[in-house]
Short mmCIF file of C-alpha atoms in Angstrom, two decimals:
data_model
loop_
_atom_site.label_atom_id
_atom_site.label_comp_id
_atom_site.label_asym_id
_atom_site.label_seq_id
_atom_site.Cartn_x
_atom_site.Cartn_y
_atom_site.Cartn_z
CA UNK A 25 137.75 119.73 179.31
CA UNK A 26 141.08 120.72 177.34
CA UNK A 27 141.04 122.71 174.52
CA UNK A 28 142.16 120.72 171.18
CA UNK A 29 143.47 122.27 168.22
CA UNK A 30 142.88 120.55 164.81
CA UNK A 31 146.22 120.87 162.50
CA UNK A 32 145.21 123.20 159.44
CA UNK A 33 144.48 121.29 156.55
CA UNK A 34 144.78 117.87 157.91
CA UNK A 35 141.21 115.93 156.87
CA UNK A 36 139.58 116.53 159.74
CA UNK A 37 140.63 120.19 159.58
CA UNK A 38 138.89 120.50 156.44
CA UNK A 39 135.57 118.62 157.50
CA UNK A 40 135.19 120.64 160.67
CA UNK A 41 132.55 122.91 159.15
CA UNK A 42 130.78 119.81 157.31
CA UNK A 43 128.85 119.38 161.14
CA UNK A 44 127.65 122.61 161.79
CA UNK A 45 126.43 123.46 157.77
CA UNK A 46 124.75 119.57 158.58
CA UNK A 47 123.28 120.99 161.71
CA UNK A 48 121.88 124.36 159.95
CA UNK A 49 120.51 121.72 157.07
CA UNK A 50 118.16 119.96 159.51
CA UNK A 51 117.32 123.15 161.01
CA UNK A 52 115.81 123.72 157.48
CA UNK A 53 114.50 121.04 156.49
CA UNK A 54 112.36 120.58 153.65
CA UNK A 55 113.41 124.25 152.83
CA UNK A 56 116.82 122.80 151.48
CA UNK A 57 116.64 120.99 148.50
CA UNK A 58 120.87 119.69 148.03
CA UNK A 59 123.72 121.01 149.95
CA UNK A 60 127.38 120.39 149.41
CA UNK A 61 131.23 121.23 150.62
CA UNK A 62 133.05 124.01 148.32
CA UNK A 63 136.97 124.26 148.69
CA UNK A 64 139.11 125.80 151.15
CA UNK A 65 140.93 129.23 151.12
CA UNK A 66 138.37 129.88 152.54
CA UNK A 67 136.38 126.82 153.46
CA UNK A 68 132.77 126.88 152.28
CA UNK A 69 129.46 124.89 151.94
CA UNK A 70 126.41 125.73 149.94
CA UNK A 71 122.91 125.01 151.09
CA UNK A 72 120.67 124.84 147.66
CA UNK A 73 117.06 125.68 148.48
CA UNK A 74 114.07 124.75 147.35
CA UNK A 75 113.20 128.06 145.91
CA UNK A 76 116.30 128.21 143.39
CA UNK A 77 118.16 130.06 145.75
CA UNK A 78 121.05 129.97 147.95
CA UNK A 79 122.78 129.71 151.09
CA UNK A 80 126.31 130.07 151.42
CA UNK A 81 128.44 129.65 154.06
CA UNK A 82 132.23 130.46 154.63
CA UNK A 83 134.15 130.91 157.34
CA UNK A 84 135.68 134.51 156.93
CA UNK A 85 132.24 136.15 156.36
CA UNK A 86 129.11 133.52 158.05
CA UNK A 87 126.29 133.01 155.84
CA UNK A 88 124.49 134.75 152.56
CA UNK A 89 122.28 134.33 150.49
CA UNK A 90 121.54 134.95 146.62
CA UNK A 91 120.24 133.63 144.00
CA UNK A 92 122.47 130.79 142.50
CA UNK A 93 124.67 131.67 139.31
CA UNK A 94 127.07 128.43 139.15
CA UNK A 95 128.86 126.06 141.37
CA UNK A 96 129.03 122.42 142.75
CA UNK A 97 130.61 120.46 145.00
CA UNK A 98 134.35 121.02 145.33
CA UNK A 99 133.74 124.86 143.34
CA UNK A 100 133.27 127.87 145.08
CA UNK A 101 129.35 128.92 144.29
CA UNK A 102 128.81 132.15 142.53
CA UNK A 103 125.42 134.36 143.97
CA UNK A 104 124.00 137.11 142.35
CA UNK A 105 121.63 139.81 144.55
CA UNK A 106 123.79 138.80 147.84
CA UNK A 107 122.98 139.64 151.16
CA UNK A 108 124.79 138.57 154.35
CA UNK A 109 122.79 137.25 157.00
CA UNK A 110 124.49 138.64 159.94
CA UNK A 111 124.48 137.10 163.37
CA UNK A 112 128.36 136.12 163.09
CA UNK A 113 130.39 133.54 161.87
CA UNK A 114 128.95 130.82 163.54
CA UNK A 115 125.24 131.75 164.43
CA UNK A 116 123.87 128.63 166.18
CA UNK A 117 121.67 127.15 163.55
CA UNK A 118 117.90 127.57 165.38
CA UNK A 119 118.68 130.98 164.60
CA UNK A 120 119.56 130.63 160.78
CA UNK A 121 116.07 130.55 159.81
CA UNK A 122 114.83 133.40 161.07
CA UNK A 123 117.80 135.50 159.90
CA UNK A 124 116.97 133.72 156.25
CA UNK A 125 113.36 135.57 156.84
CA UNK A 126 114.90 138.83 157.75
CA UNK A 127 117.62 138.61 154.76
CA UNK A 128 114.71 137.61 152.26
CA UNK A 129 112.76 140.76 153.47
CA UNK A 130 116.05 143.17 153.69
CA UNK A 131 115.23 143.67 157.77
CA UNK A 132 116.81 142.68 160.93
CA UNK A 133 120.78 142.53 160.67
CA UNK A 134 121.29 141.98 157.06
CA UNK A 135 123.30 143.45 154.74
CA UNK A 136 123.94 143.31 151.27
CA UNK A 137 127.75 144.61 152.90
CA UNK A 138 130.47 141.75 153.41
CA UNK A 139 131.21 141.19 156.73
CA UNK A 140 134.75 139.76 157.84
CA UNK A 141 134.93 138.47 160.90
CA UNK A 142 138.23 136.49 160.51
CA UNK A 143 140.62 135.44 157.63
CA UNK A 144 140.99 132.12 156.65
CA UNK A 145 144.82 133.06 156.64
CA UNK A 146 144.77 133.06 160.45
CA UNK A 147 144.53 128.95 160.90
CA UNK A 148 145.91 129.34 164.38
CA UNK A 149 142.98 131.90 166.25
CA UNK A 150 141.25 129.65 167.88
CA UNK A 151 138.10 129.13 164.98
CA UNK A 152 138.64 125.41 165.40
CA UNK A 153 137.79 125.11 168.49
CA UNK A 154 134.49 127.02 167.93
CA UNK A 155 133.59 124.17 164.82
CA UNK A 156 134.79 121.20 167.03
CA UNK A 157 131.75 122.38 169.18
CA UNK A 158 129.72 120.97 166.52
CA UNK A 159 131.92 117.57 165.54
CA UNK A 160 131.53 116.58 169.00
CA UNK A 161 127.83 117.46 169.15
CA UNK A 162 127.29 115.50 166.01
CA UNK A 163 129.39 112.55 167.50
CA UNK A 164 127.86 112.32 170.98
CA UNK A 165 124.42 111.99 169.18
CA UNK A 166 125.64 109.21 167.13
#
């Protein structure tokens, strides 16, 4: 299979991550109460739980939660009480509720510390490829 590179900020460029936040969504079912797409620089998506708090992800430091302060779709959400779930940038989403568990009880590898992993600066390293994973998994179910 060859390796295709999306062109930064084209549409599809910015709706790469919109499959695997979907993916992490089902994972959590009737945990998740609304989720939505933030902006780019860096791109985001917030997962709004049932609980009143929140999930976000981006893709410079993976997933944390908090509990939600403001935001909506198109805004960058504002936590308070953050902690980052670890696992990396992309941890495959069977695993994101588990490390939910472990950031709820302050165990396992979470931190209230931000990780950065990558910076949304650096549109050409190859992070593309790792969310087109995803689009295509999302399209060959369809």
């Amino acid at each position: 299979m060859a390796i295709r590179h999306v062109e930064p900020y084209s549409d599809e460029w910015l709706q790469q991550p919109v499959c695997y936040v979907r993916r992490v969504v089902d994972v959590l079912g009737p945990e998740v109460a609304d989720w939505w797409e933030g902006p780019c620089d860096p791109r985001d998506a917030t997962v709004l739980l049932s609980d009143g708090s929140a999930l976000v992800w981006d893709e410079e430091s993976g997933w944390r939660l908090g509990h939600f302060v403001s935001g909506g779709r198109g805004r960058h959400t504002e936590l308070s009480g953050v902690r980052y779930l670890g696992g990396g940038l992309l941890p495959r989403p069977e695993r994101v509720p588990q490390a939910l568990r472990d950031a709820r009880g302050g165990v396992g590898s979470s931190t209230a510390f931000r990780p950065c992993y990558r910076s949304h600066r650096n549109c050409r390293d190859g992070f593309d490829v790792a969310l087109d994973f995803y689009v295509r998994l999302v399209e060959a179910r369809a």
